[in-house]
Coordinates of C-alpha atoms in Angstrom, one line a residue:
R1 CA 7.0 -19.0 18.1
G2 CA 6.2 -22.9 18.9
A3 CA 2.2 -22.2 19.4
S4 CA 1.9 -20.4 16.4
Q5 CA 3.0 -22.8 14.5
K6 CA 1.0 -25.7 16.1
F7 CA -2.1 -23.6 15.5
Q8 CA -0.9 -22.5 11.9
N9 CA -0.4 -26.7 11.3
A10 CA -3.7 -27.5 13.3
L11 CA -5.4 -25.0 10.7
E12 CA -3.7 -27.2 7.9
D13 CA -4.1 -30.5 9.0
T14 CA -8.1 -29.0 9.1
W15 CA -7.9 -27.7 5.8
Q16 CA -6.5 -30.7 3.9
A17 CA -9.2 -32.8 6.0
I18 CA -11.6 -31.1 4.5
E19 CA -10.5 -30.9 0.8
D20 CA -10.3 -34.7 1.1
A21 CA -13.8 -34.8 2.8
T22 CA -15.0 -32.6 -0.3
I23 CA -13.6 -34.8 -3.3
K24 CA -14.8 -38.0 -1.0
I25 CA -18.2 -36.5 -0.8
A26 CA -18.3 -35.6 -4.9
S27 CA -17.3 -39.3 -6.0
E28 CA -19.4 -41.4 -4.2
H29 CA -23.2 -39.2 -4.9
K30 CA -21.7 -38.0 -8.4
K31 CA -21.4 -34.4 -7.8
S32 CA -18.7 -32.1 -8.7
V33 CA -16.0 -29.9 -6.3
H34 CA -17.2 -27.2 -6.5
Q35 CA -21.0 -27.6 -5.8
V36 CA -19.8 -29.9 -2.9
Q37 CA -17.9 -26.6 -2.1
H38 CA -20.6 -24.7 -2.1
E39 CA -23.1 -26.7 -0.2
L40 CA -20.3 -27.0 3.0
H41 CA -20.1 -23.4 2.4
M42 CA -23.6 -22.3 2.8
G43 CA -24.2 -25.0 5.0
H44 CA -22.2 -24.1 7.6
S45 CA -24.5 -21.5 9.1
L46 CA -27.5 -23.4 8.8
L47 CA -26.2 -26.2 10.8
Q48 CA -26.1 -23.4 13.6
S49 CA -29.2 -21.6 12.9
K50 CA -31.3 -21.5 15.6
H51 CA -34.5 -23.9 16.7
S52 CA -37.4 -22.7 14.8
K53 CA -40.3 -23.3 17.1
V54 CA -41.1 -20.1 19.0
S55 CA -41.9 -21.2 22.6
A56 CA -45.0 -19.4 25.0
W57 CA -42.4 -17.8 27.3
N58 CA -40.5 -16.1 24.7
S59 CA -43.2 -14.5 22.8
F60 CA -44.2 -13.3 26.3
I61 CA -41.0 -11.4 26.7
W62 CA -41.3 -10.0 23.0
K63 CA -44.3 -8.7 23.9
K64 CA -43.1 -7.2 27.1
G65 CA -40.7 -5.5 25.5
Q66 CA -42.7 -3.7 22.9
D67 CA -45.4 -2.6 25.5
G68 CA -42.5 -1.6 28.2
N69 CA -39.1 -0.3 29.0
K70 CA -36.1 -2.2 29.5
E71 CA -34.8 0.5 31.3
N72 CA -36.2 0.1 34.5
Y73 CA -34.4 -3.5 34.9
G74 CA -31.1 -1.6 33.9
H75 CA -28.2 -3.5 32.2
S76 CA -26.6 -6.5 31.6
K77 CA -27.4 -9.7 33.6
Y78 CA -29.8 -7.8 35.8
I79 CA -32.0 -7.3 32.8
L80 CA -33.5 -11.2 32.5
E81 CA -33.7 -11.3 36.8
G82 CA -36.3 -8.0 36.8
I83 CA -38.3 -8.9 33.9
M84 CA -38.4 -12.6 36.1
K85 CA -39.4 -10.7 39.3
D86 CA -42.2 -8.9 38.2
F87 CA -44.1 -11.2 35.0
K88 CA -43.4 -14.4 36.7
D89 CA -46.7 -14.4 38.0
E90 CA -48.6 -12.8 35.1
Y91 CA -47.1 -15.4 32.5
Y92 CA -48.2 -18.2 34.7
S93 CA -51.2 -16.7 34.9
L94 CA -52.2 -17.0 31.6
T95 CA -54.4 -19.2 29.6
E96 CA -53.5 -21.5 27.1
E97 CA -55.9 -18.9 24.9
E98 CA -54.0 -16.3 25.4
N99 CA -50.4 -18.2 24.8
A100 CA -51.8 -19.1 21.5
N101 CA -52.0 -15.6 20.7
L102 CA -48.8 -14.8 21.7
I103 CA -47.3 -17.1 19.5
K104 CA -49.3 -16.3 16.7
E105 CA -48.4 -12.9 17.2
Y106 CA -45.0 -12.9 17.5
K107 CA -44.6 -15.8 14.6
E108 CA -46.0 -12.9 12.3
Y109 CA -43.6 -10.6 13.9
K110 CA -40.6 -12.8 12.8
A111 CA -41.7 -13.7 9.0
I112 CA -41.9 -9.6 8.3
K113 CA -38.5 -8.6 10.0
T114 CA -35.3 -9.0 7.7
T115 CA -32.1 -10.1 8.7
G116 CA -29.2 -9.9 7.5
Q117 CA -25.7 -12.0 7.2
H118 CA -22.7 -9.2 7.8
I119 CA -19.5 -10.3 6.7
S120 CA -16.4 -9.1 8.4
T121 CA -13.5 -7.3 6.3
K122 CA -11.3 -9.9 8.5
S123 CA -13.6 -13.0 7.2
K124 CA -12.9 -11.7 4.1
I125 CA -8.6 -12.0 4.0
N126 CA -9.4 -14.9 5.8
D127 CA -11.3 -16.2 3.2
V128 CA -9.0 -15.1 0.7
T129 CA -5.9 -16.4 2.3
H130 CA -7.1 -19.6 3.2
T131 CA -8.1 -19.8 -0.9
L132 CA -5.3 -19.0 -2.9
K133 CA -3.5 -21.4 -0.5
A134 CA -5.5 -24.3 -1.4
V135 CA -5.1 -23.1 -5.2
E136 CA -1.5 -23.0 -4.5
N137 CA -1.2 -26.5 -2.9
E138 CA -4.1 -27.5 -6.2
L139 CA -0.9 -26.4 -8.6
N140 CA 1.7 -27.5 -7.2
S141 CA 0.1 -31.0 -7.3
L142 CA -0.7 -30.3 -10.5
C143 CA 2.8 -29.7 -11.5
S144 CA 3.8 -32.8 -9.7
R145 CA 1.5 -35.1 -11.6
T146 CA 1.5 -33.7 -15.0
G147 CA 4.5 -31.3 -15.7
A148 CA 2.0 -28.4 -15.8
E149 CA 3.3 -25.0 -15.3
T150 CA 1.3 -21.9 -14.1
I151 CA 1.3 -18.3 -13.1
M152 CA -1.2 -16.5 -11.0
Y153 CA -1.8 -13.3 -10.3
M154 CA -4.5 -12.1 -8.0
T155 CA -5.8 -8.3 -6.5
R156 CA -8.6 -6.1 -5.5
G157 CA -11.4 -5.1 -7.0
T158 CA -12.4 -2.6 -4.8
T159 CA -10.7 -0.5 -2.3
N160 CA -12.9 -1.5 0.3
L161 CA -10.6 -4.4 0.9
P162 CA -7.2 -3.7 2.5
L163 CA -6.1 -6.3 0.6
H164 CA -2.4 -6.4 -1.1
G165 CA -1.5 -8.3 -4.3
V166 CA -0.3 -11.9 -4.6
T167 CA 1.9 -13.5 -7.2
F168 CA 2.0 -16.8 -7.6
A169 CA 4.6 -19.2 -10.2
A170 CA 5.4 -22.9 -10.7
E171 CA 9.0 -23.7 -9.7
G172 CA 9.9 -23.9 -13.9
V173 CA 8.5 -20.2 -14.5
Q174 CA 9.1 -18.6 -11.1
E175 CA 11.9 -16.2 -13.8
F176 CA 9.9 -16.1 -16.8
M177 CA 8.1 -12.7 -16.8
E178 CA 11.8 -10.6 -15.4
S179 CA 14.2 -12.9 -17.1
A180 CA 11.9 -12.8 -20.5
M181 CA 9.9 -10.1 -20.7
G182 CA 11.3 -8.1 -19.1
I183 CA 8.1 -7.2 -16.2
N184 CA 8.3 -7.3 -12.2
N185 CA 5.6 -9.0 -10.5
Q186 CA 5.3 -6.5 -8.3
D187 CA 4.7 -3.8 -10.9
L188 CA 2.2 -5.8 -13.0
V189 CA 0.4 -6.9 -9.8
S190 CA 0.4 -2.9 -9.1
K191 CA -0.5 -1.8 -12.7
L192 CA -3.9 -4.6 -12.7
E193 CA -5.1 -3.0 -9.5
G194 CA -4.7 0.1 -10.8
F195 CA -6.3 -1.4 -14.0
V196 CA -9.1 -3.6 -12.0
I197 CA -10.4 -0.7 -10.0
Q198 CA -9.7 3.2 -12.3
G199 CA -9.5 1.4 -16.1
M200 CA -6.9 1.4 -18.2
P201 CA -5.9 5.3 -17.4
G202 CA -5.7 4.2 -13.3
A203 CA -3.4 1.2 -13.9
A204 CA -0.7 4.2 -15.4
K205 CA -1.9 6.9 -13.1
N206 CA -2.0 3.8 -9.5
H207 CA 1.8 3.2 -10.3
Q208 CA 3.2 6.5 -10.9
Q209 CA 1.1 7.7 -7.9
R210 CA 3.0 4.6 -5.7
V211 CA 5.9 5.1 -7.4
A212 CA 6.0 9.3 -7.0
K213 CA 5.1 8.8 -3.2
V214 CA 8.1 5.6 -2.4
R215 CA 10.9 8.4 -4.3
A216 CA 9.3 11.2 -2.1
L217 CA 10.1 9.4 1.1
I218 CA 13.5 8.5 0.6
H219 CA 14.5 11.9 -0.5
S220 CA 12.9 13.0 2.9
K221 CA 14.3 10.3 4.4
I222 CA 18.2 11.3 3.0
N223 CA 17.9 14.7 3.7
E224 CA 16.6 14.4 7.1
A225 CA 19.8 11.8 8.0
L226 CA 22.3 14.4 6.0
Q227 CA 20.9 17.6 8.2
T228 CA 21.1 15.6 11.8
T229 CA 24.5 13.7 10.5
A230 CA 26.3 17.1 9.2
R231 CA 24.7 19.3 12.5
D232 CA 23.2 21.4 9.3
P233 CA 19.4 22.1 9.1
N234 CA 19.5 23.4 5.6
A235 CA 21.8 21.0 3.9
K236 CA 20.3 18.9 0.9
M237 CA 21.2 16.1 -0.7
Q238 CA 23.0 16.8 -4.0
W239 CA 23.3 14.0 -6.6
V240 CA 25.2 16.1 -9.3
Q241 CA 27.8 17.9 -7.3
Y242 CA 27.6 14.8 -4.3
W243 CA 31.5 15.0 -3.4
R244 CA 32.5 18.2 -4.0
N245 CA 28.9 19.9 -2.3
I246 CA 28.1 17.1 0.5
V247 CA 31.4 14.7 1.1
K248 CA 33.7 17.0 0.8
R249 CA 31.5 20.2 2.1
Y250 CA 30.2 18.5 5.4
S251 CA 33.1 15.3 5.4
V252 CA 30.0 12.6 5.4
I253 CA 29.5 10.1 2.6
I254 CA 26.5 7.3 2.5
E255 CA 27.3 3.7 3.3
G256 CA 25.6 0.3 2.6
W257 CA 23.8 1.9 -0.9
P258 CA 22.9 -1.3 -3.0
K259 CA 25.0 -2.3 -6.0
Q260 CA 22.2 -2.7 -8.3
I261 CA 20.4 0.5 -7.9
P262 CA 22.6 2.9 -9.4
F263 CA 24.0 5.8 -7.3
A264 CA 22.4 9.1 -8.8
N265 CA 18.9 10.5 -9.1
L266 CA 16.2 8.4 -8.1
S267 CA 13.9 9.9 -10.7
A268 CA 16.7 9.5 -13.5
V269 CA 17.8 6.1 -12.8
S270 CA 15.1 3.6 -11.0
S271 CA 11.4 3.4 -11.5
S272 CA 11.0 -0.6 -10.8
L273 CA 8.5 -0.4 -7.4
P274 CA 10.2 -2.8 -5.5
E275 CA 13.5 -2.2 -5.9
L276 CA 12.4 1.9 -4.7
E277 CA 10.7 0.1 -1.5
M278 CA 13.9 -2.2 -1.1
L279 CA 15.5 0.9 -0.7
L280 CA 13.3 2.8 1.4
R281 CA 13.3 0.1 4.1
K282 CA 16.7 0.1 4.1
W283 CA 17.1 3.7 5.3
Q284 CA 14.8 2.6 8.0
S285 CA 16.2 0.2 9.1
G286 CA 19.7 1.8 9.2
A287 CA 21.2 -0.6 6.8
I288 CA 22.1 2.8 4.5
Y289 CA 23.2 5.2 6.5
W290 CA 25.5 8.9 6.4
K291 CA 29.0 8.2 7.8
R292 CA 31.0 11.1 9.3
L293 CA 34.2 11.4 8.3
T294 CA 37.8 11.9 9.7
P295 CA 40.1 14.2 8.4
E296 CA 42.4 11.9 7.6
E297 CA 39.8 9.4 5.5
L298 CA 38.4 11.7 4.3
E299 CA 42.0 13.0 2.7
H300 CA 42.4 9.3 1.7
M301 CA 39.3 9.5 -0.2
D302 CA 39.8 12.5 -1.9
K303 CA 42.9 11.4 -3.2
E304 CA 41.9 8.2 -4.4
R305 CA 39.1 10.3 -6.6
D306 CA 41.5 12.0 -8.1
E307 CA 43.7 8.9 -9.1
G308 CA 40.6 7.6 -10.6
I309 CA 39.9 10.8 -12.3
E310 CA 43.2 10.8 -14.1
N311 CA 43.0 6.9 -15.2
G312 CA 39.6 7.4 -15.9
A313 CA 37.8 5.0 -13.8
I314 CA 35.8 7.8 -12.8
A315 CA 34.2 10.6 -14.7
E316 CA 33.7 13.9 -13.1
K317 CA 30.4 15.3 -13.8
C318 CA 30.7 19.2 -14.8
Q319 CA 28.3 22.1 -16.3
R320 CA 27.7 21.5 -19.6
V321 CA 29.7 24.0 -21.9
H322 CA 26.8 26.8 -23.6
S323 CA 26.9 25.7 -27.4
N324 CA 28.2 29.0 -29.0
K325 CA 31.4 29.5 -26.6
G326 CA 33.5 31.4 -28.2
K327 CA 31.8 33.0 -30.7
K328 CA 30.4 36.0 -31.2
S329 CA 27.1 37.0 -31.2
C330 CA 26.0 38.8 -34.3
R331 CA 23.3 41.0 -34.6
D332 CA 20.9 41.6 -37.9
A333 CA 21.0 44.7 -39.3
N334 CA 17.8 44.4 -41.2
D335 CA 16.2 43.3 -38.2
D336 CA 14.0 46.1 -36.4
T337 CA 13.3 44.3 -33.7
T338 CA 17.0 42.9 -32.5
Q339 CA 17.8 46.9 -32.8
H340 CA 18.6 48.2 -29.7
Q341 CA 18.1 51.6 -29.4
R342 CA 21.3 54.1 -29.0
K343 CA 21.7 57.0 -26.5
K344 CA 22.0 60.0 -28.2
V345 CA 25.6 61.7 -27.8
Y346 CA 26.9 64.9 -28.6
K347 CA 30.3 65.9 -29.7
S348 CA 29.5 69.6 -28.9
T349 CA 27.1 71.2 -26.5
E350 CA 23.8 70.6 -27.5
M351 CA 22.4 74.6 -27.3
V352 CA 24.3 77.0 -28.5
S353 CA 24.8 81.1 -26.7
S354 CA 23.9 83.9 -29.2
D355 CA 27.4 85.9 -28.5
D356 CA 29.1 82.0 -29.4
E357 CA 28.0 82.3 -32.9
E358 CA 28.8 85.8 -33.3
E359 CA 32.4 84.7 -32.8

């Protein structure tokens, strides 16, 4: 850790030195800081560019590479060794005119060859990280000098960049969005990301999908832990009848549940993504877990619950009573659709024999 901290400190010192040098160059040459930064960034590759002069030996080797087959020389370091051995005499026997023709041909080939600069994903992430760090330092300095308070949000604009959103707020407005506006910063960044990538429908869809995914993971973790602790592969969490169907049945109880999140079905009480992610981390780390109860502990807790129900401290949940309880259902005599077909009942025999009629 000490070596890593030294490395980070060295990087920060270097970035600060570059920033100071940029400001100095801009002031001395009457240029904007942005222009100097752009020139430093784009000019870095020019400093590392290769020599523009084309040598006769490189032209000769290129020509042999076009005509011959490099597979005859094996791989890696043995390629150059084989070429030197086979073509050294031929190269020294070339005339000045032949060397000039080779150089000319090689220059024409280089002129029509297209090259591009590849920027890796890691370099993009580093660029974003260091730039945002420099911006945060500038905003903090601005706040110290002038008292200006700033809030900044950053999100990726494409799915090809695996980067989480970043929020920044100066010290005076750190709690503004959540306390005054009722908006969680992480929720806002999540919706912002969906809006940037997919438009207005994507803002809500992206947030809903992430919330639903975290909820599903939490439910799965709760059920898996319950089945392991209760030693019942069919056990499932029941929020409404938690005490009767879970605690008393399996003699287990959840420990470590955060106080700021109501203990109820997550689909009904919480839609804040940061709270759900915090809850998932606690289940995964073991901070929240199922605890087995001894018969004495269960009896004591059951007694305390009964006392709480009696004094009104605990509201016992029960099924809702039907609205028509105690009322007889009436049938409309004029409505043929509600009439039930009654089975015809005969008080006497349906068929009478001729002998009975004569009597």
